[in-house]
Short mmCIF file of C-alpha atoms in Angstrom, two decimals:
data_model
loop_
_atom_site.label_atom_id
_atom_site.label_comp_id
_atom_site.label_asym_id
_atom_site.label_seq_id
_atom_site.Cartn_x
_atom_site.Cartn_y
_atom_site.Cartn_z
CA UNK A 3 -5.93 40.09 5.99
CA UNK A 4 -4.00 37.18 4.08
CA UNK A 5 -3.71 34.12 5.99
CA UNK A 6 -0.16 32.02 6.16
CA UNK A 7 0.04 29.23 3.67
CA UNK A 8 -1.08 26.03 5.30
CA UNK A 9 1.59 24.50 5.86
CA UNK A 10 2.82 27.58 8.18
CA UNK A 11 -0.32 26.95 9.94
CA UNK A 12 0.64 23.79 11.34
CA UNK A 13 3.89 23.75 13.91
CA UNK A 14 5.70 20.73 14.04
CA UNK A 15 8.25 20.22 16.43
CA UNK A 16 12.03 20.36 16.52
CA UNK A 17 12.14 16.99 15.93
CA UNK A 18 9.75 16.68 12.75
CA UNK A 19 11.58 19.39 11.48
CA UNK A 20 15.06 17.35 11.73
CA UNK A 21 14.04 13.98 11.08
CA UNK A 22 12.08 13.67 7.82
CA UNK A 23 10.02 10.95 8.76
CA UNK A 24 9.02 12.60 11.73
CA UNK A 25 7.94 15.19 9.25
CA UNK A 26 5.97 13.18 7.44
CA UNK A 27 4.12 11.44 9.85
CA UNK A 28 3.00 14.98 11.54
CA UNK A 29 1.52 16.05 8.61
CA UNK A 30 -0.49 12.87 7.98
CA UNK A 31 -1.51 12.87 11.00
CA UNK A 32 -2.16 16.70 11.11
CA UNK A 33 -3.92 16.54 7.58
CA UNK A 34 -5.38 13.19 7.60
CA UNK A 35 -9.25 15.11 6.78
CA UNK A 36 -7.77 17.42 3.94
CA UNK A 37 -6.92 14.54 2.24
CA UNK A 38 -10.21 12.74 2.56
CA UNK A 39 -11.93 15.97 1.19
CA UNK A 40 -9.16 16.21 -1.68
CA UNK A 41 -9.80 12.57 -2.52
CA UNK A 42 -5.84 12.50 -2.85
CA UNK A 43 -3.03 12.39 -0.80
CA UNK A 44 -1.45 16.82 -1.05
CA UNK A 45 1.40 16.88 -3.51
CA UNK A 46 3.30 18.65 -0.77
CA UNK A 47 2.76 15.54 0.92
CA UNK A 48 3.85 13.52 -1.53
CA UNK A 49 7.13 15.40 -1.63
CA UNK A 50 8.04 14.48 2.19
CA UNK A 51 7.51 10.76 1.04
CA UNK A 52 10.08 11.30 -1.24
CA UNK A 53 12.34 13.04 1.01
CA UNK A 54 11.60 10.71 4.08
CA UNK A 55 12.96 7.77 1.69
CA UNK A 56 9.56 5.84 0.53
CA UNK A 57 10.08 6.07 -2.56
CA UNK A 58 14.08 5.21 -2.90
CA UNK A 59 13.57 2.69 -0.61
CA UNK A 60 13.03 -0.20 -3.09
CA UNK A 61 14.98 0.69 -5.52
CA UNK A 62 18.21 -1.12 -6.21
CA UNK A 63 21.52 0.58 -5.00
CA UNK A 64 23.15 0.50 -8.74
CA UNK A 65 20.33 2.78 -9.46
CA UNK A 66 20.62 5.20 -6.65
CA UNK A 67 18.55 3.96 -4.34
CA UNK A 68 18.19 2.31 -0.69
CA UNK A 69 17.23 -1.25 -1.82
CA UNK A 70 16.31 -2.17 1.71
CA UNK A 71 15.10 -5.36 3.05
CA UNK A 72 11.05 -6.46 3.18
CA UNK A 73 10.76 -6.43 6.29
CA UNK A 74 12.66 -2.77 6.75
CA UNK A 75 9.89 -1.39 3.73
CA UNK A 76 7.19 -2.86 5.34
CA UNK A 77 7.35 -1.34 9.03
CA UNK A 78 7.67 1.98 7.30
CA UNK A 79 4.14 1.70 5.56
CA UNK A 80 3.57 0.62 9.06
CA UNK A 81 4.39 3.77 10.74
CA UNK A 82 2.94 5.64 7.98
CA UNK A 83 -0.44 4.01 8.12
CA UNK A 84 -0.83 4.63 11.61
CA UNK A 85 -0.27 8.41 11.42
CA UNK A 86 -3.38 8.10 8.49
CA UNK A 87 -4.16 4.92 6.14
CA UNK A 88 -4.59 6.70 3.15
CA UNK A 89 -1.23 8.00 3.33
CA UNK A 90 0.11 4.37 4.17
CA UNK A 91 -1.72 2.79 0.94
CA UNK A 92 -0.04 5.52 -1.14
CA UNK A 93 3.39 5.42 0.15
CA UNK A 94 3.33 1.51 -0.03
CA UNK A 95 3.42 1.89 -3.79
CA UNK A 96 7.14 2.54 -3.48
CA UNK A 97 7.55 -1.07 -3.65
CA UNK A 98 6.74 -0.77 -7.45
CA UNK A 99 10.50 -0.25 -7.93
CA UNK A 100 10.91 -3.81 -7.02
CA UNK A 101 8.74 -5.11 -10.53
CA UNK A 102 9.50 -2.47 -12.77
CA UNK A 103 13.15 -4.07 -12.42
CA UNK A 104 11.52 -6.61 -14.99
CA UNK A 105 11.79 -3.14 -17.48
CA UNK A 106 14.86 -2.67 -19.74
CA UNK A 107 18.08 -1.68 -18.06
CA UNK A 108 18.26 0.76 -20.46
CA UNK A 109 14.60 2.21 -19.48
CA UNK A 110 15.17 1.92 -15.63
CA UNK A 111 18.16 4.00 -16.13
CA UNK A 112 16.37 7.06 -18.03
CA UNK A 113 13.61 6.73 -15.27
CA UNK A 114 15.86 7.32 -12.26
CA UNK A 115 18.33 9.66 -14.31
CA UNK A 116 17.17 12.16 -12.40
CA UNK A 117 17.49 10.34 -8.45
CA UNK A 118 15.73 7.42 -7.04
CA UNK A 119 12.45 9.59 -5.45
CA UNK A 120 10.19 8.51 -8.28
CA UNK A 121 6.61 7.82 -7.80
CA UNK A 122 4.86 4.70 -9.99
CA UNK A 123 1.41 4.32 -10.34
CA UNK A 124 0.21 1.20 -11.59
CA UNK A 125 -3.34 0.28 -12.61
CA UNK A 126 -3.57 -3.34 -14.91
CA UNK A 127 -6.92 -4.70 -14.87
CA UNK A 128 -9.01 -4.78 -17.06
CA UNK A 129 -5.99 -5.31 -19.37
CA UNK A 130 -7.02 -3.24 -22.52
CA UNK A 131 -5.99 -4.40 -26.46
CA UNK A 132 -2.96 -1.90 -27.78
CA UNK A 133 -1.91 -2.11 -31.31
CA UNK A 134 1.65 -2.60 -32.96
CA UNK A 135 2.31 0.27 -34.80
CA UNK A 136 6.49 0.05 -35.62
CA UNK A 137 8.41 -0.40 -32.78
CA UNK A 138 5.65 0.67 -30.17
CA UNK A 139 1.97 0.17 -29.11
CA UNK A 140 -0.77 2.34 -29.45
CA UNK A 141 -2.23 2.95 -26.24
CA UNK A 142 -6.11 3.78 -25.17
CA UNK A 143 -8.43 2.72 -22.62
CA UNK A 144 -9.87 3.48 -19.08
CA UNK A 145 -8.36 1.34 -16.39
CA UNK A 146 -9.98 1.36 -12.46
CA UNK A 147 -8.09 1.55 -9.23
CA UNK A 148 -5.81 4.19 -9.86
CA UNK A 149 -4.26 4.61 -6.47
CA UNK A 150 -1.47 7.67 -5.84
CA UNK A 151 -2.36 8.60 -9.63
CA UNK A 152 -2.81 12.29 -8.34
CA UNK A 153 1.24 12.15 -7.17
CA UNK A 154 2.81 9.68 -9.57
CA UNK A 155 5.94 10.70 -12.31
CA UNK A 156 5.04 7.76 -14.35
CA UNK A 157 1.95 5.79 -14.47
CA UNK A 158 1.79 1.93 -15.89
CA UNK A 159 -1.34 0.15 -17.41
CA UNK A 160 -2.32 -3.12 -18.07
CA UNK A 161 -2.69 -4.22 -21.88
CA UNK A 162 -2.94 -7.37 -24.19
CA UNK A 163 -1.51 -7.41 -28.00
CA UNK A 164 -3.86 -10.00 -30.31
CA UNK A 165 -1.50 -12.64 -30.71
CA UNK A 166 0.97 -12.28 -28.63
CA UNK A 167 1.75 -15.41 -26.96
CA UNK A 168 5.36 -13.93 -25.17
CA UNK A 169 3.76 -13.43 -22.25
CA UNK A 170 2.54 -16.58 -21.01
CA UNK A 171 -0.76 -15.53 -20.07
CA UNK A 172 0.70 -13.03 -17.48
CA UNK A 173 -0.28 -9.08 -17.75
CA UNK A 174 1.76 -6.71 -20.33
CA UNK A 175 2.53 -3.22 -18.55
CA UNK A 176 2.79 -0.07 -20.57
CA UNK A 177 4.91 2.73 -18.79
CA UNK A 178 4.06 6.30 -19.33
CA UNK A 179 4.85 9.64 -18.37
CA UNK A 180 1.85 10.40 -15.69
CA UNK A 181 1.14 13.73 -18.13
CA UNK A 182 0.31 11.43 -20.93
CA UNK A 183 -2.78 10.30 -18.83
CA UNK A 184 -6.12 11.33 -17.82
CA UNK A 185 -7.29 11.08 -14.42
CA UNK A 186 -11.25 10.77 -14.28
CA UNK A 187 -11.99 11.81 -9.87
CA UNK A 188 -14.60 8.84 -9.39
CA UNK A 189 -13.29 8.05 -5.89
CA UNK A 190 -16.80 8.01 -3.63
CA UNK A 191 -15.90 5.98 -0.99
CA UNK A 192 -16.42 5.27 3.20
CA UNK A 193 -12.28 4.55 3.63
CA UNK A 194 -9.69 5.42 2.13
CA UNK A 195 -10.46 8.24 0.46
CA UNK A 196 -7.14 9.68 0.31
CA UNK A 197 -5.61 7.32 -1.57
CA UNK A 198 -7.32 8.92 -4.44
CA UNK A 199 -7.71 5.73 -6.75
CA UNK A 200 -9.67 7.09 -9.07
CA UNK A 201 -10.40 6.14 -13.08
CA UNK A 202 -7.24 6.60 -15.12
CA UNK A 203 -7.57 7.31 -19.50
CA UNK A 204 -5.11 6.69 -21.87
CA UNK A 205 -5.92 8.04 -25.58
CA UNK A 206 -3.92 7.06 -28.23
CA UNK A 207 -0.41 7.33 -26.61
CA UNK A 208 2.45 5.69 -28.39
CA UNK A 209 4.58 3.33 -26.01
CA UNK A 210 8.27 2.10 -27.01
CA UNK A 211 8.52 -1.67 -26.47
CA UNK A 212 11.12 -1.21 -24.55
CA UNK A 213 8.51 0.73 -21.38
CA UNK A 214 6.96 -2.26 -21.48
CA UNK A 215 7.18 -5.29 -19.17
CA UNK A 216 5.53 -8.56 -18.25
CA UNK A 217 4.07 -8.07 -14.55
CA UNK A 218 5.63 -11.10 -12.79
CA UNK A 219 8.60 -12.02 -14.83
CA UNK A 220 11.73 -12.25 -14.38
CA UNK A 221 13.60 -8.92 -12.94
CA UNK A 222 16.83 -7.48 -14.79
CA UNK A 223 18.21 -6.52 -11.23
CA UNK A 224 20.06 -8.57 -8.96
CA UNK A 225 19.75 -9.11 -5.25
CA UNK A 226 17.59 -10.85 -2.45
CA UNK A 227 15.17 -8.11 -3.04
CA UNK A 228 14.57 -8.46 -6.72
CA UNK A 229 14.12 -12.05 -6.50
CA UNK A 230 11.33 -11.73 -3.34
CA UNK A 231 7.97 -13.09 -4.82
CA UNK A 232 6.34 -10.09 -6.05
CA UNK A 233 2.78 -10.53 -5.60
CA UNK A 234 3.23 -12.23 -2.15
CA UNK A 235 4.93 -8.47 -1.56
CA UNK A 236 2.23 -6.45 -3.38
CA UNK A 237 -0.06 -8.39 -1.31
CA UNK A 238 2.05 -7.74 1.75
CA UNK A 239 2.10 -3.78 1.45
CA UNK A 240 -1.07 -3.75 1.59
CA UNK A 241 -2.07 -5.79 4.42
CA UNK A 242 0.41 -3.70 6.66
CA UNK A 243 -1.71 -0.84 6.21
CA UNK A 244 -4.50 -2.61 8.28
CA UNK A 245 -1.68 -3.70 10.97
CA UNK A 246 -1.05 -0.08 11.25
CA UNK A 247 -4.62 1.68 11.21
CA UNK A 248 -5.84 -0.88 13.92
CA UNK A 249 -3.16 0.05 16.02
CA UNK A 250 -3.99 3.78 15.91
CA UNK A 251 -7.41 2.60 16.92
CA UNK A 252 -6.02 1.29 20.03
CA UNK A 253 -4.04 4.19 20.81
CA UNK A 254 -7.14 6.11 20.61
CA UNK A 255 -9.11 4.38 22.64
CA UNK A 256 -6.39 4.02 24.89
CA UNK A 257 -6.25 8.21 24.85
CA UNK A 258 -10.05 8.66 25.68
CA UNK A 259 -11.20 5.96 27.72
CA UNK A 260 -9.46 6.23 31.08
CA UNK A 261 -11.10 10.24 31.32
CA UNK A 262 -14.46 9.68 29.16
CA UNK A 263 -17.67 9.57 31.79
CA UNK A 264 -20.78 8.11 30.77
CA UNK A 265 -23.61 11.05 31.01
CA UNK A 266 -25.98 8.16 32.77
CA UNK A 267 -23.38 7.78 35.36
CA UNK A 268 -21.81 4.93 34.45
CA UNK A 269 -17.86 3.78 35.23
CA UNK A 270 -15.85 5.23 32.08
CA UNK A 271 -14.74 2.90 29.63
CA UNK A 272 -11.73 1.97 31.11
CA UNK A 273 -13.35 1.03 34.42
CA UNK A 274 -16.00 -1.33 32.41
CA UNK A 275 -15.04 -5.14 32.44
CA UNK A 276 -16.15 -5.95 29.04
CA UNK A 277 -14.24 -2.85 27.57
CA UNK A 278 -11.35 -4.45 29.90
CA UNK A 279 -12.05 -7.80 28.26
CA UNK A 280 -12.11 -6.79 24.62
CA UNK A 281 -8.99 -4.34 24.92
CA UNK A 282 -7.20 -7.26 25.68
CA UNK A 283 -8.34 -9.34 22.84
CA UNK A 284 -7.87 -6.68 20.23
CA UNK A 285 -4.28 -6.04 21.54
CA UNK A 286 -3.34 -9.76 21.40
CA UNK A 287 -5.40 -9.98 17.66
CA UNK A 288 -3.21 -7.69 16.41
CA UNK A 289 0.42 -8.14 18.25
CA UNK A 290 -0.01 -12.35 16.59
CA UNK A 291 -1.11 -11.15 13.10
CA UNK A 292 1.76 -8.80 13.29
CA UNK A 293 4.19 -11.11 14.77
CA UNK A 294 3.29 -13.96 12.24
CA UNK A 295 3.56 -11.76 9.07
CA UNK A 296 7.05 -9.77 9.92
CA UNK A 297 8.06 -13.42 10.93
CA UNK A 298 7.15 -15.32 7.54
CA UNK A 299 8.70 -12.17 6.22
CA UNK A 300 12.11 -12.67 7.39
CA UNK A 301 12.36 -16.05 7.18
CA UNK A 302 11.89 -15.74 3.32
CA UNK A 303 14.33 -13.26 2.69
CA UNK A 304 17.02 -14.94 4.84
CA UNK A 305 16.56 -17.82 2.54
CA UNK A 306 16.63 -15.63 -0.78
CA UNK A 307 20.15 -13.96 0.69
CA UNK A 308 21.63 -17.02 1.63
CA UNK A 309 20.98 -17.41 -2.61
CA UNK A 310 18.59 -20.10 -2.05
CA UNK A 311 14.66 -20.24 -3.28
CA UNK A 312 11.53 -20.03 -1.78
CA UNK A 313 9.32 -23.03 -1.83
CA UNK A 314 5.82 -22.68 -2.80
CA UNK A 315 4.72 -23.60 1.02
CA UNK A 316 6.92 -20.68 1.62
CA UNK A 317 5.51 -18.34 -0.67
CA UNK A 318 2.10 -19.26 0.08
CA UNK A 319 2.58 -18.13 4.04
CA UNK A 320 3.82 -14.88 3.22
CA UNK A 321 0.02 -14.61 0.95
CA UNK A 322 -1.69 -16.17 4.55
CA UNK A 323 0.15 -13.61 6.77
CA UNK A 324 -0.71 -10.97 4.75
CA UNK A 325 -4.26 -11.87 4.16
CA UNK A 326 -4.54 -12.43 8.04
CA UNK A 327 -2.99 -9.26 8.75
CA UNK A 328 -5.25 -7.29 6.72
CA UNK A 329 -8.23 -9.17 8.06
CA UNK A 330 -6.57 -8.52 12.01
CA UNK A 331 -6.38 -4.88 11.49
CA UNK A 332 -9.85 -4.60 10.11
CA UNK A 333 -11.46 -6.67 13.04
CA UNK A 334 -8.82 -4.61 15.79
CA UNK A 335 -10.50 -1.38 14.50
CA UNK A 336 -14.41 -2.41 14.23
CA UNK A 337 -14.01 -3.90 18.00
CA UNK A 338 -12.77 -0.41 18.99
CA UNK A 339 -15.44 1.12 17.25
CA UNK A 340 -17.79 -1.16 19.33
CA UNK A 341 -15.92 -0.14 22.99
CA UNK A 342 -16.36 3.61 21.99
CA UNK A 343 -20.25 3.49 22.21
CA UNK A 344 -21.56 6.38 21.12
CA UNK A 345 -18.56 8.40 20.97
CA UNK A 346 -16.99 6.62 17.80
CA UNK A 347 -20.25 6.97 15.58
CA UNK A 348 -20.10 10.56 15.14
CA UNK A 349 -18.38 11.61 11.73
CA UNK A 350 -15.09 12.69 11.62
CA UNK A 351 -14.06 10.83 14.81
CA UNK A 352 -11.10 9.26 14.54
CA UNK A 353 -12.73 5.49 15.51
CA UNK A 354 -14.73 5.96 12.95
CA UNK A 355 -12.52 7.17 10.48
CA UNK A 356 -9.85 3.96 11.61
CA UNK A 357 -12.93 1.57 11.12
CA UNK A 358 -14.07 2.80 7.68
CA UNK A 359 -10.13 3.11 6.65
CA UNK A 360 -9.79 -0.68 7.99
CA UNK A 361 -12.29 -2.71 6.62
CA UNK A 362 -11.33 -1.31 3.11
CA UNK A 363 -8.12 -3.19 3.22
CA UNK A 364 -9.46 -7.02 3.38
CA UNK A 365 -11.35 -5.97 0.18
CA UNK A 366 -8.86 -6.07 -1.79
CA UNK A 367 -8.52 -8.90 -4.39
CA UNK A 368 -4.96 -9.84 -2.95
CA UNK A 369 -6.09 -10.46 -0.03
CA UNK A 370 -9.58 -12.01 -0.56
CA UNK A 371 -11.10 -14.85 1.65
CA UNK A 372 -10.34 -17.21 -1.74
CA UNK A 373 -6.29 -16.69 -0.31
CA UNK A 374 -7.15 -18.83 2.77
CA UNK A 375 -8.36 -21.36 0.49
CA UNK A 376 -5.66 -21.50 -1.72
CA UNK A 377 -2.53 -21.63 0.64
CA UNK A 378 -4.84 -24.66 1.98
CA UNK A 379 -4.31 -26.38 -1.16
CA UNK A 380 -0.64 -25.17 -1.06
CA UNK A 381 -0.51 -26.98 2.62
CA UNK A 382 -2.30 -29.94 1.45
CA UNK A 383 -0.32 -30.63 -1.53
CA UNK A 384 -3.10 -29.60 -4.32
CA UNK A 385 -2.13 -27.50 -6.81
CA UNK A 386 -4.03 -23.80 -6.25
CA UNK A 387 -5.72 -21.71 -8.85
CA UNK A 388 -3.30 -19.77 -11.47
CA UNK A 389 -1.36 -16.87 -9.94
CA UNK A 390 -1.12 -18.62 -6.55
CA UNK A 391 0.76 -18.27 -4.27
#
């Protein structure tokens, strides 16, 4: 007998079906192992980011799209990371809208032609050398950390031209059509295994000049938004995921413990002191790394709108709260692991998936330990190492 599609399989209620965020965040939560096997996020998936508004969400109103504030962007990664993490790493690459504004008008306005809902996915290091043939560059080389490849319209790599001096020593970006590249699956990981940031190739593929861009200049859009320090928010996307995985892993343990009995007769977790002790902690962890990074947050685009700029002391606390968010979240979901006791070791529970999906998130380069000691330096006066803050 056939079988429904899948997506028939899974009921969502009257609300999901009216509110497409609600949508979305049912089916990650609903699908959160399929993805993990897939080593990708479904493109069905992908298609209820686009109509829940992640993607349009950062791109400027002249072009069609929501251009919302930070803060706004950020608390819906939030949501979405708590529903699954992989999903929330994926969908936080809508924010790419905000530094492809340093593309040609001309460019941005043949990319989002067609509506806002486009899906960018950028991989830039190891920068590899193109060559000037005309009026373009000759493309090839295999670049790591491919994340959302698997979903994107267009993906951008990093390259360097012999010579060229232009850019200042900042990274050249070469945008693409996501047909004209090769995704290599090379994704073997213990978290995040949606996100599917796997190897991408490029052979040979002429790019116009004018789909390229220098990551970190200057944007050819106006507004607060576009003038928001963009690494501070590429480091920022990120670290919300961890905000929102480690609260998942409270509301899990908060689900289980009150009714879970010890089969040596013991109180259940709820009823233990220690598990009493360490809620508490992990609940207070993560409500001050939250309340810290939304607040650095705000207070930086207020002072962008009222058309003033950010100072680097400024700019270097929105790299601390995000590094201390990401670092939060991580330490939120390994002390819920440790409350679960045995329960959480078991694959494929979900304290064990939050953990592995967690601790991921500190590992990334934007938010490595080195951040801490470079908005120090910021603090003290000292001038931090090159692309800080």
């Amino acid at each position: 007998m056939a079988t429904a599609p899948l997506e028939q399989t899974r009921p969502i209620t009257d609300e999901a079906a009216a509110d497409p965020m609600a949508r979305l965040l049912a089916a990650c939560r609903a699908r959160r192992d399929e993805f993990g096997e897939k080593q990708q996020i479904s493109q069905d998936v992908v298609l209820l980011m686009k109509q829940a508004g992640v993607y349009r969400a950062c791109v400027a109103r002249s072009l069609g799209g929501d251009e919302v504030s930070p803060a706004t962007f950020l608390r819906m990664i939030e949501r979405i990371a708590q529903a699954d993490g992989s999903a929330g790493w994926v969908a936080s690459f809508g924010v790419s809208a905000t530094y492809l504004g340093s593309l040609p008008m001309a460019s941005l306005q043949e990319m989002y032609a067609n509506g806002p809902d486009v899906v960018f996915s950028g991989m830039i290091f190891p920068p590899q050398p193109a060559t000037p043939v005309g009026d373009a560059l000759e493309v090839s080389g295999r670049w790591s950390w491919g994340s959302g490849s698997t979903g994107a319209d267009y993906i951008g790599v990093g390259i360097k031209v012999e010579g060229d001096a232009s850019t200042g020593g900042l990274p050249l970006v070469a945008v693409m059509p996501a047909h004209k590249a090769q995704i290599v699956r090379n994704w073997n990981v213990i978290g995040l295994k949606g996100t599917g940031s796997h190897d991408v190739v490029v052979d040979k593929v002429m790019v116009p000049r004018e789909w390229t861009f220098v990551r970190g200049s200057k944007s050819n859009l106006e507004g607060a938004l576009f003038r928001y320090p963009a690494m501070a928010l590429a480091a920022q996307v990120l670290a919300v995921v961890a905000l929102g995985v480690g609260r998942a892993a409270i509301e899990e343990l908060m689900d289980y413990a009150i009714g879970r009995t010890s089969i040596t007769g013991a109180p259940t977790l709820a009823n233990r002191p220690n598990v009493q002790m360490d809620l508490a902690r992990a609940e207070a962890t993560l409500r001050s790394a939250r309340a810290f990074f939304y607040e650095t947050t705000e207070e930086a685009f207020d002072v962008l709108q009222r058309g003033d700029d950010l100072t680097p002391k400024q700019i270097a606390l929105l790299r601390l709260g995000a590094s201390h968010a990401a670092r939060a979240g991580s330490d939120v979901a390994s002390a819920v692991y440790r409350m679960s006791g045995t329960t959480g070791i078991f694959e494929g529970h979900p304290v064990a998936h939050y953990m592995h999906d967690a601790m991921i998130v500190p590992q990334h380069a934007f938010l490595a330990d080195g951040t801490f000691e470079s908005a120090g330096k910021v603090f003290f006066g000292l001038t931090p190492p090159p692309g800080f803050p």
